[in-house]
XYZ file of C-alpha atoms in Angstrom:
396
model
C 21.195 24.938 4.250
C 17.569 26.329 5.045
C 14.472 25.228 4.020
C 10.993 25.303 4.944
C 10.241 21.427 4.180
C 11.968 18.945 4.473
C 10.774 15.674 3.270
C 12.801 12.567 3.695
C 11.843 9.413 1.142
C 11.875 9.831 -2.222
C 9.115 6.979 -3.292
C 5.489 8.098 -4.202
C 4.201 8.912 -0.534
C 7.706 11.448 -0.325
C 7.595 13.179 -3.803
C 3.486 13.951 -3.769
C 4.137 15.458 -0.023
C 7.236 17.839 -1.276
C 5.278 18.618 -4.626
C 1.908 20.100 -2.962
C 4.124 21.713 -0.030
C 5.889 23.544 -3.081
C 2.848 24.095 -5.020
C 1.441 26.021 -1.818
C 4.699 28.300 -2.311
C 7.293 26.744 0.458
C 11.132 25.746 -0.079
C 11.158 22.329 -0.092
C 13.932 19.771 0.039
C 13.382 16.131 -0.904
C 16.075 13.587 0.361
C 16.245 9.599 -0.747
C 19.086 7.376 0.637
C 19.601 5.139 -1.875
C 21.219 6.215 -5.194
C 18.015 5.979 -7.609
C 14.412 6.816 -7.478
C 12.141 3.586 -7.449
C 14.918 1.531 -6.625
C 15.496 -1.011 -4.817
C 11.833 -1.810 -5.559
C 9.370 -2.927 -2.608
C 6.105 -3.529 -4.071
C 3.840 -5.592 -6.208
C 3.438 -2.861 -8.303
C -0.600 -3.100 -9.162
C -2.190 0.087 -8.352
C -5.949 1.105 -8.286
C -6.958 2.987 -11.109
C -8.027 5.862 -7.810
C -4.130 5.247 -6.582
C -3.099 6.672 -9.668
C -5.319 9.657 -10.185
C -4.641 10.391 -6.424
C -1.149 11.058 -7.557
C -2.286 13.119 -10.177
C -0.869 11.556 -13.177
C -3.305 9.647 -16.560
C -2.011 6.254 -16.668
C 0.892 6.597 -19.277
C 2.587 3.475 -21.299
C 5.761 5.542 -19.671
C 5.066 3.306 -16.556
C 1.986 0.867 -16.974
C 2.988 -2.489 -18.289
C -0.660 -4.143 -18.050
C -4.456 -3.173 -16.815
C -5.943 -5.524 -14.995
C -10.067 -5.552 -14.525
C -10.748 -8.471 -11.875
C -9.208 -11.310 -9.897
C -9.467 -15.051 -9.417
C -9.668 -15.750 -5.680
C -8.837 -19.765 -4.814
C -9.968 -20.717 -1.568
C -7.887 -23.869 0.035
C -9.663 -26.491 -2.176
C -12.586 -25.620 -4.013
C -13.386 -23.953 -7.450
C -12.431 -20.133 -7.723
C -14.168 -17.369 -7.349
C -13.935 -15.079 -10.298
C -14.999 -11.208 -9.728
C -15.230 -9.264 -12.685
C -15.581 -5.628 -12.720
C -16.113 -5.345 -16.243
C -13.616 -2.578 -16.704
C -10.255 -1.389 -15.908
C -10.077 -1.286 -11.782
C -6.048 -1.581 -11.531
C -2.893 -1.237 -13.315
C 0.141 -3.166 -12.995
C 3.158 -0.662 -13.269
C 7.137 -0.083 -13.520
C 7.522 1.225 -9.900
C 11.007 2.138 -10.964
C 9.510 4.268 -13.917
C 6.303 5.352 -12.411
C 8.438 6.410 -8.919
C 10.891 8.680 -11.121
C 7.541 10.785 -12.662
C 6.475 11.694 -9.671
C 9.728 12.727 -8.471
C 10.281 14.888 -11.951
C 6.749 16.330 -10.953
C 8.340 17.265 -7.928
C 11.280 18.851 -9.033
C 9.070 20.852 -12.180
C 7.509 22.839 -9.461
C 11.062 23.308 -7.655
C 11.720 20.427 -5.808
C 15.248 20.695 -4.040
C 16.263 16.901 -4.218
C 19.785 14.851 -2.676
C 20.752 11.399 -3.368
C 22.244 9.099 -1.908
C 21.740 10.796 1.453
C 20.895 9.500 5.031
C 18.864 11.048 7.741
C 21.221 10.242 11.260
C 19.599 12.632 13.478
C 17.724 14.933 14.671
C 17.048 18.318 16.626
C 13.637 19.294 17.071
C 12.020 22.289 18.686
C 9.012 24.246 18.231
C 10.042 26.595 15.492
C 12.954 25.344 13.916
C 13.911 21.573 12.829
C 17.715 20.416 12.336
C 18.320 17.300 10.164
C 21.629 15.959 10.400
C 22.463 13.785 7.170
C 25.140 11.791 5.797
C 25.171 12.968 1.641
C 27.472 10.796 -0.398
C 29.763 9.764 3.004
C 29.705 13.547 4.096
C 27.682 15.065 7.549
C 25.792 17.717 6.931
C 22.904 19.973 8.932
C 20.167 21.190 7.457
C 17.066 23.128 8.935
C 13.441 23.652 8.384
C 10.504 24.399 9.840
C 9.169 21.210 9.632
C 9.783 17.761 8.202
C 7.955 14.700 6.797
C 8.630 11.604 7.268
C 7.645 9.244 4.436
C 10.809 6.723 5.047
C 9.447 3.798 4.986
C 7.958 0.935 6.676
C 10.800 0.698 8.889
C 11.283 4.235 9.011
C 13.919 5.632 10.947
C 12.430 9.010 11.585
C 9.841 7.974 13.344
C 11.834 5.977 16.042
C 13.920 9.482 16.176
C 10.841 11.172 16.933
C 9.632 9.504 20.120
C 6.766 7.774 17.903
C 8.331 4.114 17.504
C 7.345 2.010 14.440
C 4.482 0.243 12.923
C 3.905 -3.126 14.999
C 2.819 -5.148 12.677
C 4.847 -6.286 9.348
C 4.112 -8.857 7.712
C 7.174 -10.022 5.398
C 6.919 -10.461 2.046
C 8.688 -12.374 -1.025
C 7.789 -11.907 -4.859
C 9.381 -12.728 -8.106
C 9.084 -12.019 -11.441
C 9.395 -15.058 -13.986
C 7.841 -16.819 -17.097
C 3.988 -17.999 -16.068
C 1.196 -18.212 -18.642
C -1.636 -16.623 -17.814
C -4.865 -18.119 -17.858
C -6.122 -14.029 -19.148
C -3.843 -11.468 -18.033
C -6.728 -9.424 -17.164
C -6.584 -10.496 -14.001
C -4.424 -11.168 -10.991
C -5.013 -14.392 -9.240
C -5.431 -14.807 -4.877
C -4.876 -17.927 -2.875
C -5.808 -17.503 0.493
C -5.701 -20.053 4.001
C -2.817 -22.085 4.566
C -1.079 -21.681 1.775
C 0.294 -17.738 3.157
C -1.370 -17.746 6.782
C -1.648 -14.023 8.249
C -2.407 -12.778 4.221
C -2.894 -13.913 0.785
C -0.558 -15.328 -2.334
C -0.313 -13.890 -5.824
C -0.143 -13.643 -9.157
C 0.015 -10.213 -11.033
C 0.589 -10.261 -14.956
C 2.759 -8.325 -16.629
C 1.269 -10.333 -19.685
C 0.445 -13.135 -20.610
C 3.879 -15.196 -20.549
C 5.407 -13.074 -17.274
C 3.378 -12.450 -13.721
C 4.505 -11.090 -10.485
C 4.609 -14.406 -8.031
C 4.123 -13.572 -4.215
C 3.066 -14.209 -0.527
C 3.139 -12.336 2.509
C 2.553 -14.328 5.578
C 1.571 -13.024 9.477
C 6.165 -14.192 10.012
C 4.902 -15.830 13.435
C 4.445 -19.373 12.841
C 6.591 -21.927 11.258
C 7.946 -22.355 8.477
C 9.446 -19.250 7.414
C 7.496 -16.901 4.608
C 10.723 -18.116 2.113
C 9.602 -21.868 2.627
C 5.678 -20.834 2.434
C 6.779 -18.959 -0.789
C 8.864 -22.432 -2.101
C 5.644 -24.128 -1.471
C 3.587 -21.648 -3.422
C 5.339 -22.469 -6.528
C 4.661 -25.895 -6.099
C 1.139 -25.397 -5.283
C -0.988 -27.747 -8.076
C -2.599 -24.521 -10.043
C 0.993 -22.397 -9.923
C 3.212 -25.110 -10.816
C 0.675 -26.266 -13.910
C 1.666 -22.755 -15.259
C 4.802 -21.822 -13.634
C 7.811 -22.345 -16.066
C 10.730 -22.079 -13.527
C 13.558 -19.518 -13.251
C 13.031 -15.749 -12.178
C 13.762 -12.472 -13.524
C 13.498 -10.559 -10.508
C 13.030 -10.984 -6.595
C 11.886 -8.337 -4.170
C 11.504 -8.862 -0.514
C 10.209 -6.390 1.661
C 7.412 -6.030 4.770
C 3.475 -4.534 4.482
C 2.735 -2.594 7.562
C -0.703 -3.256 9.061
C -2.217 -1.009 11.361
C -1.332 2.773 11.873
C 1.167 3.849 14.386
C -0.429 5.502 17.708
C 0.129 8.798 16.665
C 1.910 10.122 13.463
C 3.249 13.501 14.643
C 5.544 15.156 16.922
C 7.391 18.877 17.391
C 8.167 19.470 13.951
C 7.620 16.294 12.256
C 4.390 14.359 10.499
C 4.775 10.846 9.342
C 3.382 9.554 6.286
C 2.529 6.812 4.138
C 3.830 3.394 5.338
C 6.516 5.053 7.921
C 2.990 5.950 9.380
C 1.117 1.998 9.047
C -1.084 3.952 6.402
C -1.967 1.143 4.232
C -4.668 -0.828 3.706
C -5.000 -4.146 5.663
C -7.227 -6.070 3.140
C -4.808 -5.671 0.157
C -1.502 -3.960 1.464
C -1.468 -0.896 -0.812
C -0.162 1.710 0.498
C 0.065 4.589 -2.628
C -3.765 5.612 -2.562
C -3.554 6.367 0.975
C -0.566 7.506 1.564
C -1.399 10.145 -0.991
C -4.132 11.129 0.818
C -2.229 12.186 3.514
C 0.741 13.194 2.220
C -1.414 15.780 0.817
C -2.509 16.335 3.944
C 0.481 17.043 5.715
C 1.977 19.055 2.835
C -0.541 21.613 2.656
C -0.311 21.772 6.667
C 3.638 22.218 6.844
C 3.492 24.800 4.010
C 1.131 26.883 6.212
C 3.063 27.052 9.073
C 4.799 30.475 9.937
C 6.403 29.884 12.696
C 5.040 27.355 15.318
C 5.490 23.713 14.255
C 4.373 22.570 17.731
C 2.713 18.917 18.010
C -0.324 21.172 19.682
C -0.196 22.719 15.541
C 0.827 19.284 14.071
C -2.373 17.374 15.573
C -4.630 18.659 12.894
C -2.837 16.784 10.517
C -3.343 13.545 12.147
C -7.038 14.681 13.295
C -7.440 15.484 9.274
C -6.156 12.030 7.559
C -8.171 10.497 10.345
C -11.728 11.774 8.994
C -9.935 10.901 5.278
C -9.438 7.628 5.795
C -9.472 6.549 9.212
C -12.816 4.460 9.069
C -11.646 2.810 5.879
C -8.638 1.601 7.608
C -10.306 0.619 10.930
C -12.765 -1.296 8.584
C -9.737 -2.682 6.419
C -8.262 -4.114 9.934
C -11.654 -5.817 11.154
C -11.836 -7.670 7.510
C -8.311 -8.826 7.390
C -8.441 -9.967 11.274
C -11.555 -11.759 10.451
C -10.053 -13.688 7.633
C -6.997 -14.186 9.170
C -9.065 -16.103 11.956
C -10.497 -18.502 9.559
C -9.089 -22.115 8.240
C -9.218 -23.162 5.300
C -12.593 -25.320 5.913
C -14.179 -22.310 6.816
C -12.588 -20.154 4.112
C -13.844 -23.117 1.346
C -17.324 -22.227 2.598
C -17.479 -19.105 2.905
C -15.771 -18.420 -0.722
C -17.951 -21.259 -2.029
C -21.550 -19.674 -0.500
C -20.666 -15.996 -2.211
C -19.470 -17.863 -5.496
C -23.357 -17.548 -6.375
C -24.789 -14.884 -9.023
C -26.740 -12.298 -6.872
C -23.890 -11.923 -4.506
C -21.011 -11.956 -7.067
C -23.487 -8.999 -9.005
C -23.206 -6.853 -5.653
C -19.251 -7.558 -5.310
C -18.871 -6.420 -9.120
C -21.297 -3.332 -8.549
C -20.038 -2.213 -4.817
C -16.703 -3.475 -4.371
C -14.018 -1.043 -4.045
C -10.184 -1.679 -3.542
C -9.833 1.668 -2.008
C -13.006 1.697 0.349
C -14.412 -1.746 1.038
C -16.897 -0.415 3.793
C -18.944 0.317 0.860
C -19.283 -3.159 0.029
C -20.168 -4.013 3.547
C -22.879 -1.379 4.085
C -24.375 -2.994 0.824
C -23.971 -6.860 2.013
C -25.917 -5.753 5.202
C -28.423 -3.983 3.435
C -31.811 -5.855 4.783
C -33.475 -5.717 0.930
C -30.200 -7.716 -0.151
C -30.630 -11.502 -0.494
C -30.610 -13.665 2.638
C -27.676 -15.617 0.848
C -25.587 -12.034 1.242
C -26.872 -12.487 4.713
C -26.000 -15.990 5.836
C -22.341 -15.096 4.684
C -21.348 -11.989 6.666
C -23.351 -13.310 9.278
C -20.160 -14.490 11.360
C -18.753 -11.348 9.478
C -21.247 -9.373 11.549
C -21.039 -10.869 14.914
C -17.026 -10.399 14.757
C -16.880 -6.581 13.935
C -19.837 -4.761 14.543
């Protein structure tokens, strides 16, 4: 079996790389180890309105189950902060659903695809890569010029390569169950103490179901489970909680991008690479970006897949995204450092109209240096000022 591309994972980050490395005319092969596309499901499932256009598809009522516009943030104790963008700015989706187009987009341009198959090593030279793989309980070899890695956030390729995993993971624990809304047209955040290293959920489905979750930094005691028991006891959840579940994912968000995301013969992507955003933990916008990136790249090749050819792929996401996500880290290690005292304040000073005007106007999901740049602007209020002033001092 001989291909030119191989890509191993089969979620969004696997099937955009093999679909623009066929579109630019190479053989491509697409393997997922688990025996379904967009299952078992590790997400929240609320993508930016940008994450979805990035994957080249019009939000469809094939997949989206809600739109959401803004967010409720509730600091430790004091009133929320409502942002309102005023339109559509995410949609909650089936993952299952919306994981399984982009994987028949793939195989519409030619897509190669095997199920229920396992990457279990790996030969790599300059030229020519050899996958071994375990399909359906049977070892197999197959060769390529060059493969992608978008397995994961524990991804096993990338250990195999010399180029060790992401660091930092911050487990994660979400459910889906009966919870009335106060408007479905937006998801709800609780930050401080009540998930320490991140933020708690809510993500509506509509407005009698919502997507319940926490991630937490998994250092300090108690365990993210008994943070995420607490949650739905927490005063506001509980008042519109109404018990029982109808689904439970637990997974990890990588934060922070591995040292370098390329090797002989192999390019890591998505969040087998730490390519997702620290402030929020999406991964699909920017994974996209540079699974785009690294298709194009590997269908170019001829013959040499050397790292030496290979760096311009991680020299090319890099000038994508890299600021956004060296940004992203800065933010969430700044709010990570705060207690909830300081969080109340801060949350309470921006909760004022000329500030919450520039959040609605500038803030971005995908790119949240814009909002920054605008918050430091000196013709912005002094309030915007006095906010980000500790902001300032920690990251610039």
């Amino acid at each position: 079996m001989a291909y030119d591309v191989i890509v191993v994972g089969g979620g969004p980050i696997g099937s955009t790389a093999a679909r623009y490395a066929a579109e630019e005319g190479a053989k491509v092969l697409l393997i997922e180890e688990h025996d379904f596309i967009g299952s078992p499901v590790e997400c929240t499932g609320l993508l930016s309105t940008r994450a979805i256009k990035e994957c080249d598809v019009d939000p469809s009522e094939d997949f989206v189950l809600n739109s959401v516009r803004g967010a409720y943030v509730h600091p430790p104790s004091k009133r929320p902060l409502l942002i309102d963008g005023g339109k559509t700015k995410a949609y909650v989706v089936s993952r299952k659903m919306f994981d399984r187009t982009l994987l028949r987009m793939a195989t519409d341009v030619g897509v190669d695809v095997m199920l229920r198959t396992r990457a279990i090593g790996m030969q790599r030279s300059t030229n020519l890569q050899t996958l071994s793989v375990l399909e359906r309980g049977q070892q197999k070899n197959i060769q390529a010029r060059v493969i992608i890695a978008a397995d994961g956030v524990r991804s096993n390729l990338a250990k195999m390569a010399g180029l060790g995993r992401v660091k930092r993971i911050l487990p994660a624990i979400q459910i889906e169950a009966p919870y009335i809304s106060d408007d479905s047209n937006f998801v709800e955040l609780f930050v401080g103490s009540v998930a320490p290293g991140f933020f708690a959920w809510t993500v509506p489905i509509d407005e009698h179901i919502s997507r319940i979750g926490l991630a937490t930094d998994g250092i300090n005691a108690p365990t993210t489970h008994e943070y995420f028991q607490r949650l739905l006891h927490q005063s506001h959840i509980a008042s519109h909680y109404k018990g029982g579940q109808n689904d439970m994912v637990i997974g990890g968000i990588p934060i922070g991008p591995l040292t370098k995301t390329y090797a002989d013969g192999i390019m890591i992507v998505g969040d087998a690479a730490g390519q997702t955003k620290p402030t929020s933990g999406g991964g699909i916008y920017t994974g996209a970006v540079c699974a785009k990136i690294a298709a194009k790249l590997a269908a170019s090749l001829e013959e040499n897949a050397s790292g030496d050819c290979l760096q311009q792929y991680e020299k090319k996401w890099k000038e994508a995204i890299g600021k956004e996500l060296n940004m992203g880290m800065k933010i969430h290690d700044f709010i990570m450092s705060l207690d909830d005292s300081e969080l109340d304040d801060m949350l309470d000073a921006m909760n004022k109209p000329s500030i919450l005007k520039t959040i609605t106007e500038y803030g971005d999901i995908d790119h949240p240096s814009l909002l920054i740049r605008k918050m430091f602007d000196p013709r912005r209020s002094i309030d915007m000022l006095k906010v980000f002033s500790a902001f300032a001092k920690a990251v610039l």
